[in-house]
């Protein structure tokens, strides 16, 4: 198994391993984390996408700092040998002092190795700089930033026109300057994702942004198809866990409904 990454190995990854994609998956619970801990996965993200896939919310706007602490610490208890990144949720970093306090609490209580936050406005840059100076590694996230879904007017590919492409490139460079150790590019037009990747010294991790970023991230529930609905089109599931689990439970229910057969079925399953 691979040795756990550090912010230093992640930075040098960019120069050394041009053909070795940095692989990140989301994770939200202890048991899945302990399974991922036994794989060669590079990075675990406790994304606020847990609002959608674990808690059943329509958007990530409803996720709280308490939620991120609960799930983030569960994941870290299971994945002791992985570099774990936890999302700062919506509304916890709208001003400087609040953002500092939220990030410190999240970092301390989850024991994660880094936090991630969405955006590249001046107040984000200022916060990132201060966190990094105080020992909290930060992963950036630009392009489609789901916490701003209402403000952006839905989910769509970013950087298609010159103006937004320029803003994204500038944002990426400013985030690097502020000190992020890595940058998520979500639904960024793929030529632009490549350009940003080439322009940066830190690794980029793409989702729905083509394959020329330094790494890729997927929501594990999409990859395994754990939900009822079809995953986004950039994710080809490797399984259909929803159907698989449903069938296993249905078989179990059939086999054990008749009380006289309970003992027999239990023997069979052991
Ligand atoms: O919350 C999340 O899962 C994310 C990834 C999709 C990058 O931010």
GROMACS .gro file of C-alpha atoms and ligand atoms in nm:
model
  278
    1UNK     CA    1   0.000   0.000   0.000
    2UNK     CA    2   0.110   0.357  -0.073
    3UNK     CA    3   0.246   0.572   0.206
    4UNK     CA    4   0.011   0.850   0.316
    5UNK     CA    5   0.052   1.178   0.135
    6UNK     CA    6   0.158   1.500   0.304
    7UNK     CA    7   0.123   1.853   0.168
    8UNK     CA    8   0.489   1.819   0.062
    9UNK     CA    9   0.448   1.493  -0.131
   10UNK     CA   10   0.136   1.638  -0.291
   11UNK     CA   11   0.321   1.946  -0.410
   12UNK     CA   12   0.614   1.748  -0.548
   13UNK     CA   13   0.368   1.510  -0.716
   14UNK     CA   14   0.308   1.780  -0.972
   15UNK     CA   15   0.668   1.782  -1.092
   16UNK     CA   16   0.755   1.416  -1.050
   17UNK     CA   17   0.448   1.221  -1.151
   18UNK     CA   18   0.316   1.367  -1.470
   19UNK     CA   19   0.145   1.043  -1.577
   20UNK     CA   20   0.024   0.935  -1.239
   21UNK     CA   21  -0.320   1.077  -1.172
   22UNK     CA   22  -0.383   1.190  -0.818
   23UNK     CA   23  -0.692   1.001  -0.708
   24UNK     CA   24  -0.941   1.140  -0.459
   25UNK     CA   25  -1.280   1.004  -0.357
   26UNK     CA   26  -1.534   1.138  -0.113
   27UNK     CA   27  -1.621   0.942   0.199
   28UNK     CA   28  -1.861   1.014   0.483
   29UNK     CA   29  -1.856   0.722   0.727
   30UNK     CA   30  -1.627   0.513   0.946
   31UNK     CA   31  -1.667   0.174   0.775
   32UNK     CA   32  -1.615   0.303   0.421
   33UNK     CA   33  -1.316   0.502   0.547
   34UNK     CA   34  -1.157   0.190   0.699
   35UNK     CA   35  -1.205   0.013   0.363
   36UNK     CA   36  -1.051   0.303   0.167
   37UNK     CA   37  -0.766   0.308   0.418
   38UNK     CA   38  -0.667  -0.035   0.282
   39UNK     CA   39  -0.654   0.086  -0.081
   40UNK     CA   40  -0.404   0.295  -0.280
   41UNK     CA   41  -0.635   0.597  -0.289
   42UNK     CA   42  -0.431   0.918  -0.255
   43UNK     CA   43  -0.678   1.149  -0.083
   44UNK     CA   44  -1.011   1.128   0.095
   45UNK     CA   45  -1.253   1.419   0.081
   46UNK     CA   46  -1.530   1.451   0.337
   47UNK     CA   47  -1.728   1.671   0.103
   48UNK     CA   48  -2.030   1.873   0.198
   49UNK     CA   49  -2.191   1.666  -0.081
   50UNK     CA   50  -2.285   1.456   0.221
   51UNK     CA   51  -2.580   1.696   0.240
   52UNK     CA   52  -2.707   1.549  -0.085
   53UNK     CA   53  -2.606   1.184  -0.066
   54UNK     CA   54  -2.618   1.111   0.307
   55UNK     CA   55  -2.873   1.357   0.444
   56UNK     CA   56  -3.103   1.386   0.141
   57UNK     CA   57  -3.098   1.764   0.109
   58UNK     CA   58  -3.159   1.933  -0.226
   59UNK     CA   59  -2.838   2.141  -0.201
   60UNK     CA   60  -2.530   2.167   0.020
   61UNK     CA   61  -2.658   2.496   0.162
   62UNK     CA   62  -2.825   2.317   0.453
   63UNK     CA   63  -2.510   2.143   0.577
   64UNK     CA   64  -2.379   2.272   0.912
   65UNK     CA   65  -2.038   2.284   1.077
   66UNK     CA   66  -2.170   2.030   1.328
   67UNK     CA   67  -2.251   1.790   1.041
   68UNK     CA   68  -1.901   1.826   0.897
   69UNK     CA   69  -1.746   1.762   1.239
   70UNK     CA   70  -1.959   1.452   1.299
   71UNK     CA   71  -1.889   1.293   0.960
   72UNK     CA   72  -1.535   1.423   0.925
   73UNK     CA   73  -1.422   1.279   1.257
   74UNK     CA   74  -1.592   0.945   1.179
   75UNK     CA   75  -1.399   0.924   0.852
   76UNK     CA   76  -1.069   1.013   1.016
   77UNK     CA   77  -1.125   0.744   1.283
   78UNK     CA   78  -1.152   0.491   1.000
   79UNK     CA   79  -0.883   0.631   0.771
   80UNK     CA   80  -0.587   0.681   1.002
   81UNK     CA   81  -0.339   0.632   0.718
   82UNK     CA   82  -0.488   0.865   0.460
   83UNK     CA   83  -0.465   1.236   0.396
   84UNK     CA   84  -0.819   1.351   0.475
   85UNK     CA   85  -0.964   1.683   0.359
   86UNK     CA   86  -1.287   1.818   0.513
   87UNK     CA   87  -1.514   2.082   0.360
   88UNK     CA   88  -1.598   2.405   0.537
   89UNK     CA   89  -1.975   2.423   0.489
   90UNK     CA   90  -2.193   2.705   0.357
   91UNK     CA   91  -2.213   3.021   0.563
   92UNK     CA   92  -1.926   2.938   0.800
   93UNK     CA   93  -1.668   3.162   0.630
   94UNK     CA   94  -1.860   3.467   0.517
   95UNK     CA   95  -1.641   3.690   0.733
   96UNK     CA   96  -1.283   3.662   0.847
   97UNK     CA   97  -1.310   3.592   1.220
   98UNK     CA   98  -1.596   3.347   1.175
   99UNK     CA   99  -1.405   3.164   0.901
  100UNK     CA  100  -1.094   3.135   1.117
  101UNK     CA  101  -1.291   2.998   1.410
  102UNK     CA  102  -1.488   2.752   1.196
  103UNK     CA  103  -1.175   2.622   1.024
  104UNK     CA  104  -0.983   2.583   1.351
  105UNK     CA  105  -1.274   2.397   1.512
  106UNK     CA  106  -1.322   2.172   1.209
  107UNK     CA  107  -0.952   2.095   1.179
  108UNK     CA  108  -0.907   2.028   1.552
  109UNK     CA  109  -1.220   1.824   1.611
  110UNK     CA  110  -1.201   1.604   1.301
  111UNK     CA  111  -0.822   1.558   1.313
  112UNK     CA  112  -0.828   1.590   0.933
  113UNK     CA  113  -0.509   1.690   0.752
  114UNK     CA  114  -0.665   1.983   0.562
  115UNK     CA  115  -0.981   2.182   0.500
  116UNK     CA  116  -1.136   2.285   0.168
  117UNK     CA  117  -1.337   2.594   0.090
  118UNK     CA  118  -1.514   2.723  -0.221
  119UNK     CA  119  -1.429   3.046  -0.399
  120UNK     CA  120  -1.152   3.290  -0.480
  121UNK     CA  121  -1.286   3.630  -0.381
  122UNK     CA  122  -1.053   3.863  -0.190
  123UNK     CA  123  -1.205   3.764   0.145
  124UNK     CA  124  -1.146   3.394   0.065
  125UNK     CA  125  -0.784   3.467  -0.022
  126UNK     CA  126  -0.730   3.659   0.299
  127UNK     CA  127  -0.876   3.375   0.507
  128UNK     CA  128  -0.674   3.109   0.323
  129UNK     CA  129  -0.354   3.302   0.377
  130UNK     CA  130  -0.415   3.333   0.751
  131UNK     CA  131  -0.511   2.964   0.788
  132UNK     CA  132  -0.201   2.848   0.601
  133UNK     CA  133   0.020   3.077   0.811
  134UNK     CA  134  -0.128   2.915   1.118
  135UNK     CA  135  -0.071   2.557   1.011
  136UNK     CA  136  -0.401   2.461   0.850
  137UNK     CA  137  -0.350   2.336   0.495
  138UNK     CA  138  -0.624   2.452   0.257
  139UNK     CA  139  -0.749   2.298  -0.067
  140UNK     CA  140  -0.917   2.545  -0.304
  141UNK     CA  141  -1.229   2.482  -0.514
  142UNK     CA  142  -1.340   2.686  -0.816
  143UNK     CA  143  -1.562   2.648  -1.123
  144UNK     CA  144  -1.895   2.505  -1.021
  145UNK     CA  145  -1.911   2.579  -0.650
  146UNK     CA  146  -2.230   2.409  -0.527
  147UNK     CA  147  -2.265   2.627  -0.215
  148UNK     CA  148  -2.340   2.916  -0.454
  149UNK     CA  149  -2.591   2.722  -0.666
  150UNK     CA  150  -2.870   2.976  -0.616
  151UNK     CA  151  -2.644   3.270  -0.685
  152UNK     CA  152  -2.496   3.103  -0.998
  153UNK     CA  153  -2.840   3.000  -1.123
  154UNK     CA  154  -2.801   2.623  -1.136
  155UNK     CA  155  -2.535   2.367  -1.220
  156UNK     CA  156  -2.346   2.413  -1.548
  157UNK     CA  157  -1.998   2.412  -1.702
  158UNK     CA  158  -1.788   2.716  -1.615
  159UNK     CA  159  -1.529   2.905  -1.819
  160UNK     CA  160  -1.692   2.870  -2.160
  161UNK     CA  161  -1.674   3.240  -2.246
  162UNK     CA  162  -1.361   3.455  -2.242
  163UNK     CA  163  -1.463   3.664  -1.948
  164UNK     CA  164  -1.537   3.376  -1.711
  165UNK     CA  165  -1.231   3.183  -1.840
  166UNK     CA  166  -1.011   3.478  -1.756
  167UNK     CA  167  -1.169   3.514  -1.411
  168UNK     CA  168  -1.113   3.145  -1.337
  169UNK     CA  169  -0.749   3.155  -1.447
  170UNK     CA  170  -0.687   3.463  -1.235
  171UNK     CA  171  -0.867   3.307  -0.942
  172UNK     CA  172  -0.656   2.991  -0.967
  173UNK     CA  173  -0.333   3.191  -0.967
  174UNK     CA  174  -0.447   3.400  -0.672
  175UNK     CA  175  -0.542   3.090  -0.475
  176UNK     CA  176  -0.199   2.944  -0.539
  177UNK     CA  177  -0.044   3.268  -0.421
  178UNK     CA  178  -0.262   3.264  -0.108
  179UNK     CA  179  -0.115   2.924  -0.028
  180UNK     CA  180  -0.357   2.644  -0.123
  181UNK     CA  181  -0.169   2.314  -0.161
  182UNK     CA  182  -0.407   2.186  -0.429
  183UNK     CA  183  -0.709   2.304  -0.624
  184UNK     CA  184  -1.037   2.137  -0.721
  185UNK     CA  185  -1.169   2.236  -1.064
  186UNK     CA  186  -1.536   2.139  -1.080
  187UNK     CA  187  -1.715   2.146  -1.416
  188UNK     CA  188  -1.456   2.373  -1.572
  189UNK     CA  189  -1.444   2.371  -1.953
  190UNK     CA  190  -1.179   2.110  -2.029
  191UNK     CA  191  -0.938   2.317  -2.242
  192UNK     CA  192  -0.937   2.579  -1.969
  193UNK     CA  193  -0.884   2.312  -1.699
  194UNK     CA  194  -0.572   2.204  -1.889
  195UNK     CA  195  -0.451   2.563  -1.921
  196UNK     CA  196  -0.499   2.626  -1.550
  197UNK     CA  197  -0.322   2.298  -1.470
  198UNK     CA  198  -0.027   2.398  -1.689
  199UNK     CA  199  -0.011   2.744  -1.532
  200UNK     CA  200  -0.002   2.621  -1.171
  201UNK     CA  201   0.274   2.468  -0.961
  202UNK     CA  202   0.024   2.300  -0.729
  203UNK     CA  203  -0.177   1.994  -0.837
  204UNK     CA  204  -0.526   2.045  -0.979
  205UNK     CA  205  -0.796   1.787  -0.912
  206UNK     CA  206  -1.078   1.780  -1.162
  207UNK     CA  207  -1.439   1.666  -1.158
  208UNK     CA  208  -1.636   1.698  -1.479
  209UNK     CA  209  -1.344   1.901  -1.618
  210UNK     CA  210  -1.184   1.656  -1.862
  211UNK     CA  211  -0.882   1.439  -1.796
  212UNK     CA  212  -0.588   1.679  -1.824
  213UNK     CA  213  -0.592   1.790  -1.463
  214UNK     CA  214  -0.330   1.643  -1.226
  215UNK     CA  215  -0.591   1.437  -1.049
  216UNK     CA  216  -0.956   1.337  -1.042
  217UNK     CA  217  -1.219   1.337  -0.771
  218UNK     CA  218  -1.554   1.161  -0.763
  219UNK     CA  219  -1.834   1.126  -0.512
  220UNK     CA  220  -1.802   0.764  -0.398
  221UNK     CA  221  -2.180   0.722  -0.396
  222UNK     CA  222  -2.181   0.809  -0.769
  223UNK     CA  223  -1.890   0.575  -0.847
  224UNK     CA  224  -2.059   0.279  -0.676
  225UNK     CA  225  -2.409   0.398  -0.770
  226UNK     CA  226  -2.538   0.384  -0.418
  227UNK     CA  227  -2.836   0.607  -0.488
  228UNK     CA  228  -3.160   0.559  -0.678
  229UNK     CA  229  -3.086   0.822  -0.941
  230UNK     CA  230  -2.839   0.816  -1.229
  231UNK     CA  231  -2.500   0.970  -1.140
  232UNK     CA  232  -2.381   1.280  -1.333
  233UNK     CA  233  -2.273   1.207  -1.690
  234UNK     CA  234  -1.898   1.247  -1.623
  235UNK     CA  235  -1.912   0.951  -1.380
  236UNK     CA  236  -1.932   0.595  -1.511
  237UNK     CA  237  -2.034   0.382  -1.214
  238UNK     CA  238  -1.832   0.064  -1.151
  239UNK     CA  239  -2.126  -0.107  -0.986
  240UNK     CA  240  -2.493  -0.069  -0.903
  241UNK     CA  241  -2.486  -0.095  -0.527
  242UNK     CA  242  -2.842   0.033  -0.498
  243UNK     CA  243  -2.980  -0.266  -0.692
  244UNK     CA  244  -2.728  -0.505  -0.540
  245UNK     CA  245  -2.820  -0.415  -0.184
  246UNK     CA  246  -3.191  -0.411  -0.265
  247UNK     CA  247  -3.168  -0.761  -0.410
  248UNK     CA  248  -2.968  -0.895  -0.117
  249UNK     CA  249  -3.219  -0.755   0.131
  250UNK     CA  250  -3.513  -0.886  -0.071
  251UNK     CA  251  -3.359  -1.233  -0.082
  252UNK     CA  252  -3.295  -1.223   0.292
  253UNK     CA  253  -3.654  -1.114   0.358
  254UNK     CA  254  -3.791  -1.394   0.141
  255UNK     CA  255  -3.573  -1.657   0.302
  256UNK     CA  256  -3.652  -1.556   0.657
  257UNK     CA  257  -4.019  -1.453   0.646
  258UNK     CA  258  -4.127  -1.804   0.729
  259UNK     CA  259  -4.033  -1.839   1.097
  260UNK     CA  260  -3.982  -2.213   1.073
  261UNK     CA  261  -3.703  -2.148   0.824
  262UNK     CA  262  -3.523  -1.883   1.031
  263UNK     CA  263  -3.268  -2.116   1.188
  264UNK     CA  264  -3.195  -2.281   0.855
  265UNK     CA  265  -3.143  -1.944   0.681
  266UNK     CA  266  -2.919  -1.819   0.958
  267UNK     CA  267  -2.701  -2.133   0.932
  268UNK     CA  268  -2.687  -2.080   0.557
  269UNK     CA  269  -2.562  -1.724   0.590
  270UNK     CA  270  -2.281  -1.816   0.832
  271LIG     O1  271  -1.852   1.811  -0.170
  271LIG     C1  272  -1.789   1.746  -0.256
  271LIG     O2  273  -1.805   1.624  -0.268
  271LIG     C2  274  -1.693   1.815  -0.340
  271LIG     C3  275  -1.633   1.742  -0.456
  271LIG     C4  276  -1.733   1.706  -0.558
  271LIG     C5  277  -1.516   1.814  -0.513
  271LIG     O3  278  -1.663   1.928  -0.315
   0.00000   0.00000   0.00000
